[in-house]
Coordinates of C-alpha atoms (C1' of nucleotides) in Angstrom, one line a residue:
Chain V
M10 CA -15.4 -23.6 21.3
A11 CA -18.2 -22.6 19.3
T12 CA -16.3 -23.4 15.9
G13 CA -15.6 -26.9 17.3
A14 CA -18.5 -27.8 18.6
S15 CA -20.1 -28.4 15.2
S16 CA -20.7 -31.5 13.6
D17 CA -18.0 -32.7 10.8
I18 CA -20.6 -35.2 10.1
R19 CA -22.3 -34.9 6.7
S20 CA -24.1 -36.6 4.8
A21 CA -23.6 -39.1 1.8
P22 CA -21.9 -37.6 -0.7
L23 CA -23.0 -36.8 -4.3
I24 CA -20.2 -39.1 -5.6
S25 CA -19.1 -41.7 -3.0
C26 CA -15.1 -41.6 -3.7
G27 CA -14.1 -42.9 -0.7
A28 CA -14.4 -46.0 -3.1
M29 CA -13.0 -44.9 -6.7
N30 CA -10.0 -43.7 -7.1
V31 CA -10.9 -40.3 -8.0
R32 CA -9.1 -39.0 -11.1
T33 CA -8.4 -35.3 -11.8
R34 CA -7.0 -33.2 -15.0
F35 CA -5.8 -30.3 -16.1
A36 CA -6.0 -29.6 -19.9
P37 CA -4.4 -26.2 -20.9
S38 CA -4.4 -24.9 -24.8
P39 CA -0.4 -24.0 -25.2
T40 CA -1.4 -20.7 -26.3
G41 CA -0.5 -18.7 -23.6
L42 CA 0.8 -17.9 -20.2
L43 CA -0.5 -19.1 -17.6
H44 CA -3.1 -16.7 -16.1
V45 CA -5.3 -16.6 -13.1
G46 CA -8.0 -18.2 -14.2
G47 CA -6.2 -21.5 -15.4
A48 CA -4.2 -21.4 -12.3
R49 CA -7.3 -21.2 -10.2
T50 CA -9.4 -24.6 -12.0
A51 CA -5.6 -26.5 -11.5
L52 CA -5.5 -25.7 -8.3
F53 CA -8.8 -27.4 -7.8
C54 CA -8.2 -29.7 -9.7
W55 CA -5.0 -30.1 -8.3
L56 CA -7.2 -29.7 -4.4
F57 CA -9.7 -32.1 -5.1
A58 CA -7.4 -35.6 -6.6
R59 CA -5.2 -34.6 -3.5
H60 CA -8.1 -34.8 -1.2
H61 CA -9.9 -37.6 -2.1
G62 CA -5.9 -39.9 -2.5
G63 CA -6.1 -39.7 -6.0
T64 CA -3.9 -38.8 -8.9
F65 CA -4.0 -35.3 -10.7
V66 CA -2.7 -35.6 -14.5
L67 CA -1.3 -32.6 -16.6
R68 CA -2.5 -33.2 -20.3
I69 CA -1.8 -30.1 -22.7
E70 CA -4.3 -29.6 -25.9
D71 CA -1.8 -28.7 -27.9
T72 CA -3.9 -29.7 -31.4
D73 CA -4.1 -26.3 -32.5
R74 CA -1.4 -25.7 -34.4
E75 CA -1.4 -22.8 -35.5
R76 CA -1.9 -21.2 -32.3
S77 CA 0.2 -24.1 -29.5
T78 CA 4.2 -23.1 -29.3
Q79 CA 7.1 -24.7 -26.9
A80 CA 7.1 -21.1 -25.6
S81 CA 4.1 -21.5 -24.4
I82 CA 3.6 -24.6 -22.6
D83 CA 7.0 -24.0 -21.1
A84 CA 5.4 -21.1 -19.4
I85 CA 2.6 -23.0 -18.2
L86 CA 4.6 -26.0 -16.6
D87 CA 6.8 -23.0 -15.1
G88 CA 3.5 -21.6 -13.8
L89 CA 2.6 -24.8 -12.1
R90 CA 6.2 -25.2 -11.0
W91 CA 5.8 -22.1 -9.2
L92 CA 2.6 -23.2 -7.9
G93 CA 3.5 -25.7 -6.4
L94 CA 0.8 -27.2 -8.2
D95 CA 2.7 -31.3 -9.2
A96 CA 1.5 -34.2 -11.8
D97 CA 1.0 -37.4 -10.5
E98 CA 1.2 -38.1 -14.5
G99 CA 1.9 -36.5 -17.3
P100 CA 1.9 -33.8 -18.8
W101 CA 0.6 -36.2 -22.4
F102 CA 0.4 -34.4 -24.9
Q103 CA -3.2 -34.8 -27.5
T104 CA -0.1 -34.7 -31.0
D105 CA 0.9 -37.9 -29.7
R106 CA -2.1 -39.9 -29.7
L107 CA -3.4 -38.7 -32.5
A108 CA -4.0 -42.8 -33.4
I109 CA -6.2 -43.2 -31.1
Y110 CA -7.9 -40.4 -31.7
Q111 CA -8.8 -41.8 -35.2
E112 CA -9.8 -44.6 -34.6
Y113 CA -12.9 -43.3 -32.2
I114 CA -13.5 -41.0 -35.5
E115 CA -13.1 -44.4 -37.6
R116 CA -15.4 -45.8 -35.4
L117 CA -17.9 -43.4 -34.9
L118 CA -18.2 -43.3 -39.3
C119 CA -19.0 -47.6 -39.0
T120 CA -21.6 -46.4 -36.8
G121 CA -23.0 -43.7 -38.5
R122 CA -23.1 -41.3 -35.7
A123 CA -20.3 -39.2 -38.0
Y124 CA -20.3 -37.9 -41.3
R125 CA -18.0 -36.4 -44.3
C126 CA -19.0 -32.7 -44.4
W127 CA -17.0 -31.1 -47.7
C128 CA -19.1 -27.1 -46.7
T129 CA -16.7 -24.4 -47.6
R130 CA -16.2 -21.7 -45.8
E131 CA -18.4 -19.0 -47.4
E132 CA -20.8 -21.7 -47.2
L133 CA -21.1 -21.9 -43.7
D134 CA -20.6 -17.9 -43.1
A135 CA -23.5 -17.6 -45.8
M136 CA -25.3 -20.2 -43.7
R137 CA -25.0 -17.7 -40.2
D138 CA -25.9 -15.1 -41.4
A139 CA -29.0 -15.8 -42.9
Q140 CA -29.8 -17.5 -39.3
R141 CA -28.8 -14.5 -37.6
A142 CA -30.8 -12.4 -39.9
R143 CA -33.6 -14.4 -38.8
G144 CA -32.9 -14.0 -35.2
E145 CA -31.8 -17.6 -34.9
K146 CA -28.6 -19.1 -33.1
P147 CA -26.3 -19.7 -35.6
R148 CA -25.8 -23.6 -35.9
Y149 CA -24.7 -26.0 -38.5
D150 CA -27.4 -26.9 -40.2
G151 CA -26.7 -31.3 -40.8
R152 CA -26.8 -30.6 -44.7
C153 CA -24.4 -33.0 -45.0
R154 CA -25.9 -35.6 -43.1
H155 CA -27.4 -37.2 -46.7
R156 CA -24.9 -35.5 -48.7
T157 CA -25.4 -37.9 -52.2
A158 CA -23.7 -35.5 -54.6
A159 CA -20.5 -37.0 -54.9
P160 CA -17.5 -34.5 -53.0
P161 CA -16.2 -31.2 -55.1
A162 CA -12.5 -32.4 -56.4
G163 CA -9.6 -32.0 -54.4
V164 CA -11.4 -31.1 -51.4
E165 CA -10.7 -32.5 -48.5
P166 CA -13.6 -32.8 -45.9
V167 CA -13.9 -32.4 -42.0
I168 CA -16.0 -34.8 -39.9
R169 CA -18.5 -34.1 -38.6
F170 CA -20.6 -35.7 -35.3
A171 CA -24.3 -36.6 -35.6
N172 CA -25.8 -34.7 -32.6
P173 CA -29.0 -36.1 -31.4
L174 CA -32.0 -34.3 -33.1
D175 CA -34.0 -34.2 -30.4
G176 CA -34.7 -35.4 -26.4
A177 CA -32.4 -33.3 -23.7
V178 CA -29.5 -34.1 -22.6
V179 CA -29.5 -34.1 -18.6
F180 CA -26.6 -34.1 -16.4
N181 CA -25.9 -33.7 -12.8
D182 CA -23.1 -30.7 -12.3
L183 CA -21.3 -31.1 -8.6
V184 CA -21.7 -27.5 -8.7
R185 CA -24.5 -26.3 -10.3
G186 CA -26.5 -29.2 -9.1
T187 CA -28.5 -30.7 -12.7
V188 CA -28.1 -28.9 -15.6
S189 CA -30.6 -29.7 -19.0
F190 CA -29.7 -29.1 -22.3
D191 CA -32.5 -29.0 -25.6
N192 CA -30.5 -31.4 -28.5
R193 CA -32.0 -29.0 -30.3
E194 CA -30.0 -26.0 -29.1
L195 CA -27.3 -28.4 -30.1
D196 CA -25.8 -28.9 -33.4
D197 CA -23.3 -31.2 -36.0
L198 CA -20.3 -30.3 -34.8
V199 CA -17.1 -30.9 -36.1
I200 CA -14.4 -33.4 -34.4
A201 CA -11.5 -33.9 -36.9
R202 CA -10.3 -31.3 -38.8
A203 CA -9.9 -30.8 -42.5
D204 CA -5.9 -32.6 -41.8
G205 CA -7.2 -34.9 -39.8
M206 CA -6.7 -33.5 -36.5
P207 CA -9.1 -33.6 -33.8
T208 CA -11.4 -31.3 -32.6
Y209 CA -11.3 -29.7 -29.0
N210 CA -14.4 -31.6 -28.2
F211 CA -13.3 -34.4 -29.2
G212 CA -10.3 -34.8 -27.9
V213 CA -10.8 -34.0 -24.5
V214 CA -13.6 -36.4 -24.2
I215 CA -10.9 -39.7 -25.6
D216 CA -9.1 -38.8 -23.4
D217 CA -11.2 -38.3 -20.5
L218 CA -12.7 -41.4 -20.8
D219 CA -8.9 -43.0 -21.9
M220 CA -7.3 -41.5 -18.9
D221 CA -10.1 -42.4 -17.1
I222 CA -10.8 -39.2 -15.5
T223 CA -13.4 -39.8 -13.3
H224 CA -13.5 -35.9 -12.2
V225 CA -13.6 -33.0 -14.8
I226 CA -13.5 -29.5 -12.7
R227 CA -13.2 -27.2 -15.4
G228 CA -14.2 -23.4 -16.0
D229 CA -17.4 -22.1 -16.0
D230 CA -17.0 -21.3 -20.3
H231 CA -17.5 -25.0 -20.5
V232 CA -20.6 -25.3 -19.5
M233 CA -21.8 -25.6 -22.6
N234 CA -19.9 -28.2 -24.8
T235 CA -20.5 -30.4 -21.9
P236 CA -23.9 -31.7 -23.0
R237 CA -21.8 -32.0 -26.9
Q238 CA -19.4 -34.3 -25.2
L239 CA -22.0 -36.2 -22.9
N240 CA -23.3 -37.1 -26.7
I241 CA -20.9 -38.2 -28.4
I242 CA -19.7 -40.1 -24.6
A243 CA -23.4 -41.9 -24.9
A244 CA -22.4 -42.0 -29.1
L245 CA -19.6 -44.6 -28.1
D246 CA -21.4 -46.3 -24.9
A247 CA -19.1 -45.1 -22.6
A248 CA -20.1 -44.1 -19.0
P249 CA -19.1 -40.5 -18.3
P250 CA -17.0 -38.3 -15.8
H251 CA -19.1 -36.2 -13.6
Y252 CA -18.3 -32.9 -14.0
A253 CA -18.3 -29.0 -12.8
H254 CA -17.9 -26.3 -14.1
V255 CA -16.5 -23.7 -11.2
P256 CA -17.4 -19.8 -11.7
M257 CA -14.6 -17.7 -13.5
I258 CA -11.9 -15.2 -12.5
L259 CA -13.2 -11.9 -13.1
G260 CA -11.1 -8.2 -12.7
A261 CA -11.2 -5.9 -10.3
D262 CA -12.9 -4.1 -12.7
G263 CA -15.4 -6.8 -12.4
Q264 CA -14.8 -7.5 -16.1
R265 CA -14.1 -10.3 -17.9
L266 CA -10.1 -10.9 -17.4
S267 CA -7.5 -9.1 -20.0
K268 CA -4.3 -8.6 -20.7
R269 CA -5.7 -4.3 -19.3
H270 CA -6.1 -6.6 -15.7
G271 CA -1.4 -6.3 -15.7
A272 CA -0.4 -8.9 -14.3
V273 CA -2.2 -11.9 -16.9
G274 CA 0.3 -14.8 -16.7
V275 CA 1.4 -15.9 -13.6
M276 CA 5.2 -15.5 -13.0
Q277 CA 4.5 -12.2 -13.2
F278 CA 3.5 -12.6 -9.9
R279 CA 6.3 -13.9 -9.0
D280 CA 8.1 -11.4 -10.8
D281 CA 6.2 -8.3 -9.2
G282 CA 7.5 -9.9 -5.6
Y283 CA 4.7 -12.3 -4.8
L284 CA 4.5 -15.7 -2.8
P285 CA 3.5 -18.5 -4.2
E286 CA 1.6 -19.4 -1.1
A287 CA -0.3 -15.9 -1.0
L288 CA -1.3 -16.5 -4.5
L289 CA -2.7 -19.9 -3.9
N290 CA -4.6 -18.3 -0.6
Q291 CA -5.8 -16.1 -3.1
L292 CA -7.0 -18.2 -5.8
V293 CA -8.6 -21.1 -3.6
R294 CA -11.1 -18.7 -1.4
L295 CA -12.3 -17.4 -5.0
G296 CA -15.3 -18.6 -5.4
W297 CA -14.8 -21.9 -2.4
S298 CA -15.2 -20.5 1.4
H299 CA -14.5 -22.7 4.1
G300 CA -16.1 -21.4 6.5
D301 CA -15.3 -17.8 8.2
Q302 CA -11.5 -19.3 7.4
E303 CA -8.6 -17.1 5.3
I304 CA -5.7 -18.1 5.7
F305 CA -5.0 -21.7 4.1
S306 CA -2.0 -23.6 4.4
R307 CA -1.4 -25.6 1.5
E308 CA -2.3 -29.0 4.1
E309 CA -5.8 -27.4 5.2
M310 CA -6.3 -26.8 1.3
V311 CA -6.1 -30.7 1.2
A312 CA -7.7 -31.3 4.0
K313 CA -11.0 -28.7 4.2
F314 CA -11.4 -28.1 -0.3
D315 CA -14.5 -30.3 -1.6
I316 CA -15.9 -29.2 -4.8
E317 CA -19.3 -29.2 -3.6
D318 CA -18.6 -25.7 -1.1
V319 CA -17.6 -24.2 -4.8
N320 CA -19.4 -21.1 -5.6
R321 CA -21.9 -20.4 -8.5
A322 CA -20.5 -16.9 -8.8
P323 CA -18.2 -15.8 -10.5
A324 CA -15.6 -13.2 -8.4
A325 CA -13.0 -10.9 -8.8
F326 CA -9.7 -10.9 -8.4
D327 CA -8.9 -8.4 -5.4
Y328 CA -5.3 -7.0 -5.6
D329 CA -5.8 -5.6 -2.0
K330 CA -6.0 -9.2 -0.8
L331 CA -3.9 -10.9 -2.3
G332 CA -1.9 -7.8 -0.8
W333 CA -2.2 -8.4 2.3
L334 CA -1.8 -12.4 2.1
N335 CA 1.0 -12.1 0.5
Q336 CA 1.9 -9.8 3.6
H337 CA 1.2 -12.4 5.9
Y338 CA 3.6 -14.7 4.1
I339 CA 6.2 -12.6 3.7
R340 CA 6.0 -12.0 7.6
Q341 CA 5.4 -15.7 8.6
A342 CA 8.6 -16.8 5.9
D343 CA 11.9 -18.6 6.4
S344 CA 14.6 -15.1 6.6
E345 CA 17.4 -17.3 4.3
R346 CA 14.0 -18.2 1.4
L347 CA 12.9 -14.4 2.2
G348 CA 16.7 -12.9 1.2
A349 CA 16.9 -14.6 -1.1
L350 CA 14.1 -13.7 -3.5
L351 CA 14.9 -10.0 -1.7
A352 CA 18.1 -9.9 -3.4
E353 CA 16.3 -11.1 -7.1
Q354 CA 14.4 -8.1 -6.2
I355 CA 17.5 -6.1 -5.7
E356 CA 19.2 -7.0 -8.3
R357 CA 16.1 -6.5 -10.6
M358 CA 15.7 -2.8 -9.6
G359 CA 19.8 -2.6 -11.0
L360 CA 21.1 -2.1 -6.3
G361 CA 24.3 -4.2 -7.3
A362 CA 26.2 -2.5 -4.6
P363 CA 26.5 -4.4 -1.2
S364 CA 25.3 -3.4 1.7
A365 CA 26.3 -3.2 5.4
V366 CA 23.5 -5.6 6.7
S367 CA 23.1 -9.5 4.6
P368 CA 19.7 -9.3 2.7
S369 CA 18.7 -11.8 4.7
A370 CA 19.4 -9.8 7.6
L371 CA 17.9 -6.7 5.4
A372 CA 14.7 -8.9 5.1
D373 CA 14.5 -9.3 8.6
I374 CA 14.5 -6.3 9.1
Q375 CA 11.3 -5.1 6.4
R376 CA 9.8 -7.5 6.4
D377 CA 6.6 -6.1 8.7
R378 CA 6.8 -3.5 6.3
A379 CA 6.3 -4.4 3.0
R380 CA 3.7 -6.1 1.1
T381 CA 5.7 -7.1 -2.3
M382 CA 9.2 -8.6 -2.1
A383 CA 9.3 -5.3 -4.8
E384 CA 8.2 -3.2 -2.6
M385 CA 11.0 -4.6 0.4
A386 CA 13.5 -3.9 -1.7
D387 CA 13.0 -0.4 -3.1
K388 CA 12.5 0.5 0.4
S389 CA 15.4 -0.8 1.0
R390 CA 16.7 1.8 -1.6
F391 CA 18.9 3.8 0.9
A392 CA 21.2 1.2 1.7
F393 CA 22.2 0.5 -1.5
E394 CA 22.5 4.3 -2.7
E395 CA 23.0 6.9 -1.3
Y396 CA 19.8 8.9 -1.3
G397 CA 19.4 12.2 -4.6
E398 CA 17.8 15.4 -3.0
F399 CA 15.9 15.5 1.0
D400 CA 12.6 14.6 0.8
E401 CA 11.5 18.3 0.7
R402 CA 8.3 17.7 3.8
A403 CA 10.5 15.5 5.3
A404 CA 13.8 17.7 5.3
K405 CA 11.5 21.2 5.9
K406 CA 10.0 19.2 9.7
H407 CA 12.9 17.5 10.4
L408 CA 16.0 19.7 9.1
R409 CA 15.1 22.6 10.9
P410 CA 17.8 25.4 12.1
V411 CA 16.6 23.4 16.4
A412 CA 18.4 19.5 14.2
L413 CA 21.5 20.9 14.4
Q414 CA 22.5 20.3 17.6
P415 CA 20.5 17.6 18.2
L416 CA 22.6 16.5 14.8
E417 CA 25.8 17.2 15.5
A418 CA 25.7 15.7 19.2
I419 CA 24.8 12.4 17.2
R420 CA 27.3 12.8 15.2
E421 CA 30.0 13.1 17.7
R422 CA 28.6 10.1 19.7
L423 CA 28.4 8.0 16.5
G424 CA 31.5 8.2 16.0
A425 CA 32.5 7.5 19.2
V426 CA 30.6 4.4 19.5
A427 CA 32.4 1.2 19.6
G428 CA 31.0 -2.1 17.4
W429 CA 28.1 -1.1 14.8
E430 CA 25.0 -3.0 15.8
P431 CA 21.4 -2.6 17.3
E432 CA 22.0 -2.5 20.6
P433 CA 25.3 0.0 21.4
L434 CA 23.7 2.2 18.4
H435 CA 20.3 2.3 19.7
A436 CA 22.1 3.4 23.7
A437 CA 23.9 6.1 21.3
V438 CA 20.9 7.5 20.2
N439 CA 18.9 7.3 23.7
E440 CA 21.7 8.7 25.9
C441 CA 22.4 11.5 23.1
A442 CA 18.5 12.5 23.8
A443 CA 18.9 12.4 27.0
A444 CA 21.9 14.4 27.9
L445 CA 20.5 16.9 25.5
S446 CA 17.0 16.9 28.1
V447 CA 15.0 16.2 24.7
N448 CA 12.7 13.6 23.8
L449 CA 14.6 10.5 21.5
G450 CA 12.2 11.3 18.1
K451 CA 14.3 15.0 18.7
V452 CA 17.1 13.2 18.1
A453 CA 16.0 10.2 15.9
Q454 CA 14.0 11.8 13.5
P455 CA 16.3 14.6 11.8
L456 CA 18.7 11.2 12.0
R457 CA 16.2 9.4 9.3
V458 CA 16.0 12.2 7.2
A459 CA 20.1 12.2 7.4
L460 CA 20.1 8.7 7.0
T461 CA 17.2 8.1 4.5
G462 CA 15.9 11.0 2.9
T463 CA 13.2 10.8 3.9
A464 CA 10.6 10.9 7.3
A465 CA 9.4 7.0 7.3
S466 CA 12.3 4.3 8.0
P467 CA 13.4 1.5 9.9
A468 CA 13.8 1.8 13.8
I469 CA 16.7 3.8 14.5
E470 CA 18.8 1.5 15.0
L471 CA 18.4 -0.6 12.1
T472 CA 18.4 2.1 9.8
L473 CA 22.5 3.0 11.1
Q474 CA 23.3 -0.6 10.7
M475 CA 21.4 -1.0 7.4
V476 CA 23.5 1.6 6.1
G477 CA 26.5 1.4 7.9
R478 CA 29.3 2.9 9.7
E479 CA 30.8 4.6 7.4
A480 CA 27.5 6.0 5.0
S481 CA 25.6 6.8 7.7
L482 CA 28.8 9.3 9.1
S483 CA 29.1 11.2 6.1
R484 CA 25.6 11.2 5.7
I485 CA 24.8 13.2 8.9
D486 CA 27.5 15.9 7.8
R487 CA 25.9 16.0 5.0
A488 CA 21.8 16.2 6.9
I489 CA 24.6 18.9 9.2
A490 CA 25.6 21.0 5.6
Y491 CA 22.0 21.2 5.1
V492 CA 20.6 23.0 7.8
R493 CA 23.2 25.1 8.5
N494 CA 23.1 26.5 4.4
R495 CA 19.5 26.9 5.2
A496 CA 20.2 28.5 8.7
D497 CA 22.0 31.3 6.3
Q498 CA 19.9 32.3 4.4
S499 CA 17.2 32.6 6.5
Chain M
rG20 C1' -30.5 -11.9 -31.9
rU21 C1' -30.3 -16.9 -29.7
rC22 C1' -29.4 -20.7 -25.8
rC23 C1' -27.4 -20.4 -20.3
rC24 C1' -25.9 -18.9 -15.8
rC25 C1' -25.7 -16.2 -12.2
rA26 C1' -27.0 -12.0 -8.1
rU27 C1' -25.6 -10.6 0.5
rC28 C1' -21.1 -4.5 2.8
rG29 C1' -16.8 -1.5 -2.3
rU30 C1' -14.0 -6.6 -3.6
rC31 C1' -13.7 -11.9 -1.3
rU32 C1' -17.1 -14.4 1.0
rA33 C1' -20.8 -16.9 6.1
rG34 C1' -25.6 -17.5 6.3
rC35 C1' -29.8 -19.7 1.4
rC36 C1' -30.3 -26.9 0.1
rU37 C1' -33.4 -28.2 6.0
rG38 C1' -37.8 -20.5 6.0
rG39 C1' -37.7 -18.1 13.0
rC40 C1' -31.2 -18.7 16.4
rC41 C1' -30.1 -12.4 11.3
rU42 C1' -31.9 -5.9 14.8
rA43 C1' -27.1 -10.6 7.8
rG44 C1' -20.8 -12.4 10.8
rG45 C1' -16.0 -12.8 9.0
rA46 C1' -11.8 -11.0 6.0
rC47 C1' -9.5 -7.1 3.0
rA48 C1' -9.8 -2.1 1.6
rC49 C1' -11.6 2.6 3.8
rC50 C1' -12.0 6.3 8.4
rA51 C1' -10.7 7.2 14.0
rC52 C1' -8.4 5.9 18.5
rC53 C1' -4.5 3.0 21.2
rC54 C1' 0.8 1.7 21.4
rU55 C1' 5.0 4.5 19.4
rU56 C1' 11.9 7.4 17.8
rU57 C1' 9.3 7.6 12.2
rC58 C1' 6.9 4.3 8.5
rA59 C1' 4.6 -0.6 9.0
rA60 C1' 2.9 -4.5 12.6
rG61 C1' -0.2 -5.3 16.7
rG62 C1' -4.5 -4.1 19.9
rU63 C1' -9.7 -1.4 19.8
rG64 C1' -14.1 1.0 17.4
rG65 C1' -16.9 2.9 13.0
rC66 C1' -18.9 3.1 8.2
rG67 C1' -20.7 -0.3 5.5
rA68 C1' -25.3 -5.2 1.9
rC69 C1' -29.5 -9.3 1.6
rA70 C1' -30.8 -5.7 -7.0
rC71 C1' -36.2 -4.1 -7.5
rG72 C1' -41.4 -5.9 -7.6
rG73 C1' -45.0 -9.4 -6.6
rG74 C1' -46.4 -13.5 -3.7
rU75 C1' -46.2 -18.1 -0.7
rU76 C1' -45.9 -17.9 4.8
rC77 C1' -47.5 -16.2 11.3
rG78 C1' -42.7 -15.6 9.8
rA79 C1' -38.3 -14.6 3.6
rA80 C1' -31.5 -13.0 2.6
rU81 C1' -33.5 -17.9 2.8
rC82 C1' -39.2 -21.1 -1.4
rC83 C1' -41.7 -19.3 -6.6
rC84 C1' -42.7 -15.9 -9.9
rG85 C1' -41.4 -11.5 -12.7
rU86 C1' -38.3 -6.6 -14.0
rU87 C1' -33.3 -5.1 -14.1
rG88 C1' -27.6 -5.3 -14.2
rG89 C1' -23.9 -8.7 -15.1
rG90 C1' -21.6 -13.0 -16.9
rG91 C1' -20.7 -17.6 -20.5
rA92 C1' -22.0 -19.8 -25.3
rC93 C1' -23.6 -19.9 -30.4
rG94 C1' -14.9 -21.8 -35.2
rC95 C1' -12.4 -26.7 -39.3
rC96 C1' -10.3 -22.1 -31.0
rA97 C1' -9.9 -24.4 -27.1

RNA sequence: GUCCCCAUCGUCUAGCCUGGCCUAGGACACCACCCUUUCAAGGUGGCGACACGGGUUCGAAUCCCGUUGGGGACGCCA
């Protein structure tokens, strides 16, 4: 009604994406797991491309041979696959494109927009220390720009970009608005290492240009790289893509996300029993919103996402909300799927023994009671194995002498029940309570403690079903013995 | 240290651009009650924020300045 009536007609968009073939890219460096920050960046890129009917490209920035690993590449690919963030192109690997970078480096060298630098590590360190000591921002002073002396023998030079000395770089960031940097704040960055490998700032520029990327959507930590990249693009006489810098994701404590915050890798969430759609929903709401809507299906995200609705402030990752979302999706997940997921968790917990009901039946019984699949498995332990000691408080409250009669009565009825199914089991418990003229709780609670060792479990007839006939009867016997024993001692 | 950015309930956010509809709305969490054979789920209600200080204006969460707080960037990492 009120919301439906509001006009959806926007004023002219910043960029006319309608006519343009939108191309976004996610360009992680394979030096670790796909963490939530990277996953959200990937999600935004994917969403933007899908929303505009464009193309989502995946590019692996593996030019740092020291730190790049195949294991990381696999981890990133696994994470993206799990989240369903499928790429339309790629993955491309920068190390497969070395010749391309080389070509552009030669070009910049020829046009005098790049130069060789023989400064040693020690020399650079000394320079930066001196600058810091003077209260200046450490930056390369361009001493090799016009070096006339012969280069030292045996030293392989790096290539530096000759950044403009004055003026400013101004660009319109799709989430931050107009951003301006004074060229004096920048310096002559290294674009090719001594071994010829391009550095990040050069590789991205060439690839984004070469791959016709129209919208560069990346983390906030790259804003300062943008003017440098824009200068290189200008030196190449090329047209720059649009930029959108999205805020970072902070840990629950408001601090930068790090290993201390637990689940660093996206796959850890799967192992912990989260559903990918829950993580996706959580991620999309960090820094982005659409009115008061909290739940977004993949299709809704695609339909409603736009980069101009993204925030500028960093957001903290909240596990409580993730848990709520996860439970929401668990509650509406397909039984078969949930059963398979539950079976994985059961396996993981070493609860291999077969149970009286199938994993999917178990999931249907427990779906309202768990925020994660791991929790669901844990809460279902009693269906797989005999519990140890009775929960102290539960036993004290429900396995008192007065429970003896109800337990014996229900033991007898259950022993005679035909068909160990919810209906007859429910009837048996009800009839038992009626015969004894007591509240249902007087029978159900002692029975529950007898079956599970605790005072909390699914509806009593379902609990009986989960435990199975044989185990149920023996556990009731155990509880009866416990109550008798306790009565004798007092 | 230098440069840049950010600032609404504990958390995610709506509102801010185009001041008045805001005694600031929603969600998570928390508390209470209802429902109930337990635990959940569900329902109802409650607690709870415009960081601070100055302006501008008839009127500011919304515009401007400053302060404070937080974050980011300063590599032959990405």
